[in-house]
Structure formats: C-alpha cells, structure tokens
Amino acid sequence: QEQLAESGGGLVQPGDSPRLSCAVSGPILGTGLVGWFRQAPGKDWEFVAYIGWDGGSFDYSEAVNGRFTISRDNARKTVYLYMTNLKSEDTAVYSCGAHYVGSYYSRTSYKYWGQGTQVTVSA
C-alpha cells in the first residue's frame, strides 16, 4: 500500500531552521518524484519544492528559493525539507505528494498524499 507520512512540524520562531520529513512507503512511491506543497490559513495550496527520484532534478517556488532545501535518502525512503530563515508567512500546513502525472507544480498532479504537518512561525 502506498503511503506518505510527514513529520517535523510545530511551533517555531522566526529565523529558526526546522526540518520536515516525508516518509514514503510502497512499491510505487519508494523511489519516485516527491513534491512538497503548503496551505496557509485562508489560502489555496501552493507548490513549495519537488525532487526527482535520484535527487538530480529539483526546483523551488520563488517564495522559498534560497531558504529551503529539499533532499532525499532513498535507502531510508525519506524526503526532507530543510527550512531556514523562517518568516511568519511560512506558517502553513505542509504536505508531501507522490506519483505525479502532469506538472510537478500542480497539486492535482499527485495521486498520493500524506496527512500534512503544521508549521507555525511565531515569536
């Protein structure tokens, strides 16, 4: 069964550098492309980053480029999102998706999702 599970969220202070994890399981998702998306309060889901199966392809949204880093450990079947220099506008539910068909940047392209993890940036 294909499953994703996020962890690492919580209440953080501006400027903190937490790490989110996305554990991927199942024969299809184990080494496939994974995308991170987020939904801020009262807003639509937005693309954050994606990483290809071997880590060689990746991209970030303009909002997080230069502050967030996506990586993966296929042996552990885990994708990480390292977040630095957090701002209040980074407050959102962060969710990872896998098994995409279509655009990396569209949430509707991904078939499987985790339950999400809340990141709240507040002093």
Short mmCIF file of N, CA and C in Angstrom, two decimals:
data_model
loop_
_atom_site.label_atom_id
_atom_site.label_comp_id
_atom_site.label_asym_id
_atom_site.label_seq_id
_atom_site.Cartn_x
_atom_site.Cartn_y
_atom_site.Cartn_z
N GLN A 1 0.85 -1.18 0.00
CA GLN A 1 0.00 0.00 0.00
C GLN A 1 0.89 1.24 0.00
N GLU A 2 0.53 2.20 -0.84
CA GLU A 2 1.32 3.43 -0.94
C GLU A 2 0.94 4.38 0.19
N GLN A 3 1.95 4.85 0.89
CA GLN A 3 1.68 5.76 1.98
C GLN A 3 2.78 6.81 2.09
N LEU A 4 2.38 8.00 2.55
CA LEU A 4 3.33 9.05 2.87
C LEU A 4 2.99 9.57 4.26
N ALA A 5 4.01 9.92 5.01
CA ALA A 5 3.78 10.43 6.36
C ALA A 5 4.77 11.55 6.63
N GLU A 6 4.24 12.74 6.91
CA GLU A 6 5.09 13.89 7.22
C GLU A 6 5.32 14.00 8.72
N SER A 7 6.44 14.61 9.06
CA SER A 7 6.74 14.88 10.46
C SER A 7 7.71 16.06 10.53
N GLY A 8 7.85 16.60 11.72
CA GLY A 8 8.83 17.67 11.92
C GLY A 8 8.25 19.05 12.07
N GLY A 9 6.94 19.18 11.97
CA GLY A 9 6.33 20.49 12.12
C GLY A 9 6.20 20.89 13.58
N GLY A 10 5.58 22.03 13.79
CA GLY A 10 5.36 22.50 15.15
C GLY A 10 5.45 24.02 15.22
N LEU A 11 5.57 24.51 16.42
CA LEU A 11 5.69 25.95 16.64
C LEU A 11 7.17 26.32 16.62
N VAL A 12 7.53 27.22 15.74
CA VAL A 12 8.92 27.64 15.61
C VAL A 12 8.98 29.16 15.63
N GLN A 13 10.14 29.70 15.90
CA GLN A 13 10.32 31.14 15.95
C GLN A 13 10.88 31.65 14.63
N PRO A 14 10.61 32.89 14.30
CA PRO A 14 11.22 33.47 13.10
C PRO A 14 12.73 33.30 13.12
N GLY A 15 13.28 32.87 11.99
CA GLY A 15 14.71 32.64 11.91
C GLY A 15 15.13 31.23 12.25
N ASP A 16 14.23 30.42 12.79
CA ASP A 16 14.55 29.03 13.11
C ASP A 16 14.78 28.23 11.83
N SER A 17 15.35 27.02 12.00
CA SER A 17 15.67 26.18 10.84
C SER A 17 15.23 24.74 11.08
N PRO A 18 13.94 24.48 11.06
CA PRO A 18 13.46 23.11 11.27
C PRO A 18 13.60 22.26 10.02
N ARG A 19 13.44 20.98 10.20
CA ARG A 19 13.49 20.04 9.07
C ARG A 19 12.20 19.23 9.06
N LEU A 20 11.55 19.22 7.93
CA LEU A 20 10.39 18.36 7.74
C LEU A 20 10.83 17.07 7.06
N SER A 21 10.15 15.99 7.40
CA SER A 21 10.44 14.71 6.78
C SER A 21 9.18 14.15 6.15
N CYS A 22 9.38 13.44 5.05
CA CYS A 22 8.27 12.76 4.37
C CYS A 22 8.72 11.32 4.15
N ALA A 23 8.15 10.43 4.94
CA ALA A 23 8.48 9.01 4.81
C ALA A 23 7.56 8.39 3.77
N VAL A 24 8.16 7.75 2.78
CA VAL A 24 7.42 7.20 1.65
C VAL A 24 7.50 5.69 1.67
N SER A 25 6.38 5.03 1.54
CA SER A 25 6.39 3.56 1.53
C SER A 25 5.52 3.04 0.41
N GLY A 26 5.81 1.81 0.01
CA GLY A 26 5.04 1.21 -1.07
C GLY A 26 5.90 0.99 -2.29
N PRO A 27 5.56 0.03 -3.11
CA PRO A 27 6.40 -0.33 -4.26
C PRO A 27 6.47 0.75 -5.32
N ILE A 28 5.46 1.58 -5.45
CA ILE A 28 5.48 2.62 -6.48
C ILE A 28 6.18 3.87 -5.98
N LEU A 29 5.89 4.24 -4.77
CA LEU A 29 6.36 5.53 -4.26
C LEU A 29 7.77 5.48 -3.71
N GLY A 30 8.27 4.30 -3.47
CA GLY A 30 9.53 4.19 -2.75
C GLY A 30 10.65 5.07 -3.27
N THR A 31 10.80 5.19 -4.59
CA THR A 31 11.89 5.99 -5.12
C THR A 31 11.41 6.97 -6.19
N GLY A 32 10.14 7.33 -6.17
CA GLY A 32 9.61 8.24 -7.17
C GLY A 32 9.79 9.70 -6.81
N LEU A 33 9.39 10.56 -7.75
CA LEU A 33 9.45 12.00 -7.51
C LEU A 33 8.49 12.38 -6.39
N VAL A 34 8.90 13.29 -5.54
CA VAL A 34 8.09 13.76 -4.42
C VAL A 34 8.01 15.28 -4.44
N GLY A 35 6.84 15.79 -4.20
CA GLY A 35 6.65 17.24 -4.13
C GLY A 35 6.16 17.67 -2.76
N TRP A 36 6.57 18.86 -2.35
CA TRP A 36 6.05 19.47 -1.12
C TRP A 36 5.15 20.64 -1.51
N PHE A 37 4.02 20.71 -0.85
CA PHE A 37 3.08 21.81 -1.03
C PHE A 37 2.71 22.33 0.35
N ARG A 38 2.13 23.52 0.39
CA ARG A 38 1.69 24.06 1.67
C ARG A 38 0.42 24.86 1.49
N GLN A 39 -0.35 24.93 2.57
CA GLN A 39 -1.57 25.72 2.57
C GLN A 39 -1.57 26.61 3.79
N ALA A 40 -1.48 27.90 3.55
CA ALA A 40 -1.55 28.87 4.63
C ALA A 40 -3.01 29.11 5.01
N PRO A 41 -3.26 29.60 6.20
CA PRO A 41 -4.65 29.84 6.64
C PRO A 41 -5.39 30.73 5.66
N GLY A 42 -6.54 30.27 5.21
CA GLY A 42 -7.37 31.04 4.31
C GLY A 42 -6.89 31.12 2.87
N LYS A 43 -5.87 30.36 2.53
CA LYS A 43 -5.33 30.40 1.17
C LYS A 43 -5.36 29.03 0.52
N ASP A 44 -5.13 29.03 -0.79
CA ASP A 44 -5.08 27.78 -1.53
C ASP A 44 -3.74 27.09 -1.32
N TRP A 45 -3.70 25.83 -1.70
CA TRP A 45 -2.45 25.10 -1.67
C TRP A 45 -1.47 25.73 -2.68
N GLU A 46 -0.20 25.75 -2.30
CA GLU A 46 0.80 26.27 -3.22
C GLU A 46 2.01 25.35 -3.25
N PHE A 47 2.64 25.28 -4.41
CA PHE A 47 3.85 24.48 -4.60
C PHE A 47 4.98 25.06 -3.78
N VAL A 48 5.76 24.16 -3.16
CA VAL A 48 6.94 24.58 -2.40
C VAL A 48 8.22 24.08 -3.09
N ALA A 49 8.30 22.77 -3.32
CA ALA A 49 9.51 22.19 -3.92
C ALA A 49 9.21 20.78 -4.41
N TYR A 50 10.04 20.31 -5.33
CA TYR A 50 9.96 18.90 -5.72
C TYR A 50 11.39 18.38 -5.87
N ILE A 51 11.49 17.06 -5.81
CA ILE A 51 12.78 16.43 -6.03
C ILE A 51 12.56 15.15 -6.81
N GLY A 52 13.40 14.90 -7.81
CA GLY A 52 13.30 13.71 -8.62
C GLY A 52 13.78 12.48 -7.90
N TRP A 53 13.63 11.34 -8.55
CA TRP A 53 13.89 10.07 -7.90
C TRP A 53 15.33 9.92 -7.44
N ASP A 54 16.27 10.52 -8.16
CA ASP A 54 17.68 10.38 -7.77
C ASP A 54 18.24 11.65 -7.15
N GLY A 55 17.38 12.63 -6.93
CA GLY A 55 17.85 13.87 -6.34
C GLY A 55 18.50 14.82 -7.32
N GLY A 56 18.62 14.39 -8.57
CA GLY A 56 19.31 15.20 -9.57
C GLY A 56 18.46 16.32 -10.14
N SER A 57 17.18 16.19 -10.04
CA SER A 57 16.28 17.26 -10.51
C SER A 57 15.47 17.77 -9.33
N PHE A 58 15.33 19.06 -9.25
CA PHE A 58 14.58 19.67 -8.16
C PHE A 58 14.28 21.11 -8.54
N ASP A 59 13.35 21.67 -7.83
CA ASP A 59 13.00 23.07 -8.05
C ASP A 59 12.28 23.59 -6.82
N TYR A 60 12.23 24.91 -6.71
CA TYR A 60 11.60 25.56 -5.57
C TYR A 60 10.69 26.67 -6.05
N SER A 61 9.74 27.00 -5.22
CA SER A 61 8.94 28.17 -5.52
C SER A 61 9.78 29.41 -5.25
N GLU A 62 9.38 30.49 -5.83
CA GLU A 62 10.10 31.75 -5.63
C GLU A 62 10.05 32.16 -4.16
N ALA A 63 8.97 31.83 -3.49
CA ALA A 63 8.79 32.25 -2.10
C ALA A 63 9.80 31.60 -1.15
N VAL A 64 10.29 30.41 -1.51
CA VAL A 64 11.18 29.69 -0.59
C VAL A 64 12.57 29.51 -1.16
N ASN A 65 12.76 29.81 -2.43
CA ASN A 65 14.06 29.62 -3.07
C ASN A 65 15.15 30.38 -2.31
N GLY A 66 16.21 29.66 -2.01
CA GLY A 66 17.31 30.26 -1.25
C GLY A 66 17.18 30.08 0.24
N ARG A 67 16.00 29.68 0.71
CA ARG A 67 15.79 29.47 2.15
C ARG A 67 15.50 28.01 2.48
N PHE A 68 14.84 27.31 1.59
CA PHE A 68 14.51 25.91 1.81
C PHE A 68 15.38 25.03 0.92
N THR A 69 15.67 23.83 1.41
CA THR A 69 16.43 22.86 0.62
C THR A 69 15.73 21.52 0.71
N ILE A 70 15.51 20.90 -0.44
CA ILE A 70 14.88 19.58 -0.48
C ILE A 70 15.96 18.54 -0.78
N SER A 71 15.87 17.42 -0.11
CA SER A 71 16.80 16.33 -0.36
C SER A 71 16.10 15.01 -0.09
N ARG A 72 16.77 13.91 -0.40
CA ARG A 72 16.15 12.62 -0.15
C ARG A 72 17.21 11.59 0.18
N ASP A 73 16.77 10.59 0.91
CA ASP A 73 17.58 9.44 1.25
C ASP A 73 16.78 8.22 0.82
N ASN A 74 17.10 7.69 -0.35
CA ASN A 74 16.30 6.58 -0.87
C ASN A 74 16.46 5.31 -0.05
N ALA A 75 17.59 5.16 0.60
CA ALA A 75 17.76 3.98 1.46
C ALA A 75 16.77 4.03 2.61
N ARG A 76 16.49 5.21 3.09
CA ARG A 76 15.52 5.38 4.17
C ARG A 76 14.12 5.70 3.64
N LYS A 77 14.01 5.85 2.30
CA LYS A 77 12.73 6.19 1.67
C LYS A 77 12.13 7.43 2.33
N THR A 78 12.94 8.44 2.49
CA THR A 78 12.52 9.67 3.15
C THR A 78 12.98 10.88 2.35
N VAL A 79 12.09 11.83 2.22
CA VAL A 79 12.40 13.11 1.59
C VAL A 79 12.37 14.18 2.67
N TYR A 80 13.36 15.05 2.64
CA TYR A 80 13.48 16.08 3.67
C TYR A 80 13.27 17.47 3.08
N LEU A 81 12.75 18.35 3.90
CA LEU A 81 12.64 19.75 3.52
C LEU A 81 13.28 20.56 4.64
N TYR A 82 14.48 21.05 4.37
CA TYR A 82 15.20 21.87 5.34
C TYR A 82 14.76 23.32 5.15
N MET A 83 14.29 23.90 6.21
CA MET A 83 13.73 25.24 6.16
C MET A 83 14.61 26.17 6.98
N THR A 84 15.06 27.26 6.40
CA THR A 84 15.87 28.22 7.12
C THR A 84 15.26 29.61 7.02
N ASN A 85 15.68 30.49 7.92
CA ASN A 85 15.24 31.88 7.89
C ASN A 85 13.72 31.97 7.76
N LEU A 86 13.03 31.25 8.63
CA LEU A 86 11.58 31.20 8.54
C LEU A 86 10.95 32.56 8.82
N LYS A 87 9.85 32.81 8.14
CA LYS A 87 9.09 34.04 8.30
C LYS A 87 7.67 33.68 8.68
N SER A 88 6.95 34.66 9.17
CA SER A 88 5.57 34.40 9.59
C SER A 88 4.73 33.91 8.41
N GLU A 89 5.04 34.37 7.22
CA GLU A 89 4.27 33.94 6.05
C GLU A 89 4.54 32.50 5.63
N ASP A 90 5.49 31.84 6.29
CA ASP A 90 5.73 30.41 6.04
C ASP A 90 4.79 29.54 6.88
N THR A 91 4.01 30.16 7.75
CA THR A 91 3.04 29.41 8.54
C THR A 91 2.03 28.74 7.62
N ALA A 92 1.92 27.42 7.73
CA ALA A 92 1.05 26.67 6.83
C ALA A 92 1.05 25.20 7.23
N VAL A 93 0.11 24.47 6.66
CA VAL A 93 0.18 23.01 6.68
C VAL A 93 1.04 22.59 5.50
N TYR A 94 2.05 21.79 5.78
CA TYR A 94 2.95 21.30 4.74
C TYR A 94 2.64 19.83 4.47
N SER A 95 2.52 19.49 3.20
CA SER A 95 2.16 18.13 2.83
C SER A 95 3.02 17.67 1.66
N CYS A 96 3.36 16.38 1.67
CA CYS A 96 4.14 15.83 0.57
C CYS A 96 3.25 14.93 -0.28
N GLY A 97 3.51 14.95 -1.58
CA GLY A 97 2.74 14.16 -2.51
C GLY A 97 3.66 13.35 -3.40
N ALA A 98 3.14 12.26 -3.96
CA ALA A 98 3.93 11.39 -4.83
C ALA A 98 3.05 10.78 -5.91
N HIS A 99 3.75 10.15 -6.87
CA HIS A 99 3.11 9.51 -8.02
C HIS A 99 2.36 10.54 -8.84
N TYR A 100 3.13 11.44 -9.42
CA TYR A 100 2.52 12.52 -10.18
C TYR A 100 2.31 12.11 -11.64
N VAL A 101 1.32 12.74 -12.25
CA VAL A 101 1.09 12.65 -13.69
C VAL A 101 0.76 14.05 -14.15
N GLY A 102 1.65 14.65 -14.91
CA GLY A 102 1.39 16.00 -15.38
C GLY A 102 2.48 16.95 -14.93
N SER A 103 2.09 18.02 -14.29
CA SER A 103 3.03 19.06 -13.88
C SER A 103 3.51 18.86 -12.45
N TYR A 104 4.82 19.04 -12.26
CA TYR A 104 5.38 18.96 -10.90
C TYR A 104 4.76 20.02 -9.99
N TYR A 105 4.32 21.11 -10.59
CA TYR A 105 3.94 22.29 -9.83
C TYR A 105 2.48 22.35 -9.46
N SER A 106 1.72 21.38 -9.93
CA SER A 106 0.29 21.36 -9.66
C SER A 106 -0.05 20.28 -8.65
N ARG A 107 -0.73 20.65 -7.60
CA ARG A 107 -1.08 19.68 -6.57
C ARG A 107 -1.98 18.57 -7.11
N THR A 108 -2.80 18.90 -8.06
CA THR A 108 -3.73 17.90 -8.61
C THR A 108 -3.02 16.83 -9.43
N SER A 109 -1.74 17.03 -9.73
CA SER A 109 -1.00 16.04 -10.50
C SER A 109 -0.57 14.85 -9.66
N TYR A 110 -0.59 14.99 -8.35
CA TYR A 110 -0.09 13.95 -7.46
C TYR A 110 -1.24 13.09 -6.95
N LYS A 111 -1.01 11.79 -6.96
CA LYS A 111 -2.08 10.86 -6.59
C LYS A 111 -2.11 10.57 -5.10
N TYR A 112 -0.95 10.47 -4.47
CA TYR A 112 -0.89 10.07 -3.06
C TYR A 112 -0.37 11.23 -2.21
N TRP A 113 -0.96 11.36 -1.02
CA TRP A 113 -0.61 12.46 -0.11
C TRP A 113 -0.50 11.97 1.31
N GLY A 114 0.34 12.67 2.06
CA GLY A 114 0.38 12.45 3.49
C GLY A 114 -0.71 13.26 4.16
N GLN A 115 -0.77 13.17 5.48
CA GLN A 115 -1.81 13.87 6.23
C GLN A 115 -1.46 15.33 6.49
N GLY A 116 -0.20 15.69 6.27
CA GLY A 116 0.24 17.06 6.47
C GLY A 116 0.80 17.29 7.86
N THR A 117 1.65 18.29 7.96
CA THR A 117 2.20 18.68 9.25
C THR A 117 2.15 20.20 9.36
N GLN A 118 1.70 20.68 10.49
CA GLN A 118 1.52 22.12 10.69
C GLN A 118 2.85 22.76 11.10
N VAL A 119 3.19 23.84 10.43
CA VAL A 119 4.32 24.66 10.82
C VAL A 119 3.79 26.05 11.15
N THR A 120 4.00 26.48 12.36
CA THR A 120 3.55 27.79 12.79
C THR A 120 4.76 28.61 13.19
N VAL A 121 4.96 29.71 12.51
CA VAL A 121 6.09 30.58 12.78
C VAL A 121 5.60 31.78 13.58
N SER A 122 6.05 31.85 14.82
CA SER A 122 5.57 32.92 15.69
C SER A 122 6.61 33.21 16.76
N ALA A 123 6.76 34.49 17.08
CA ALA A 123 7.67 34.86 18.16
C ALA A 123 6.99 34.70 19.50
#
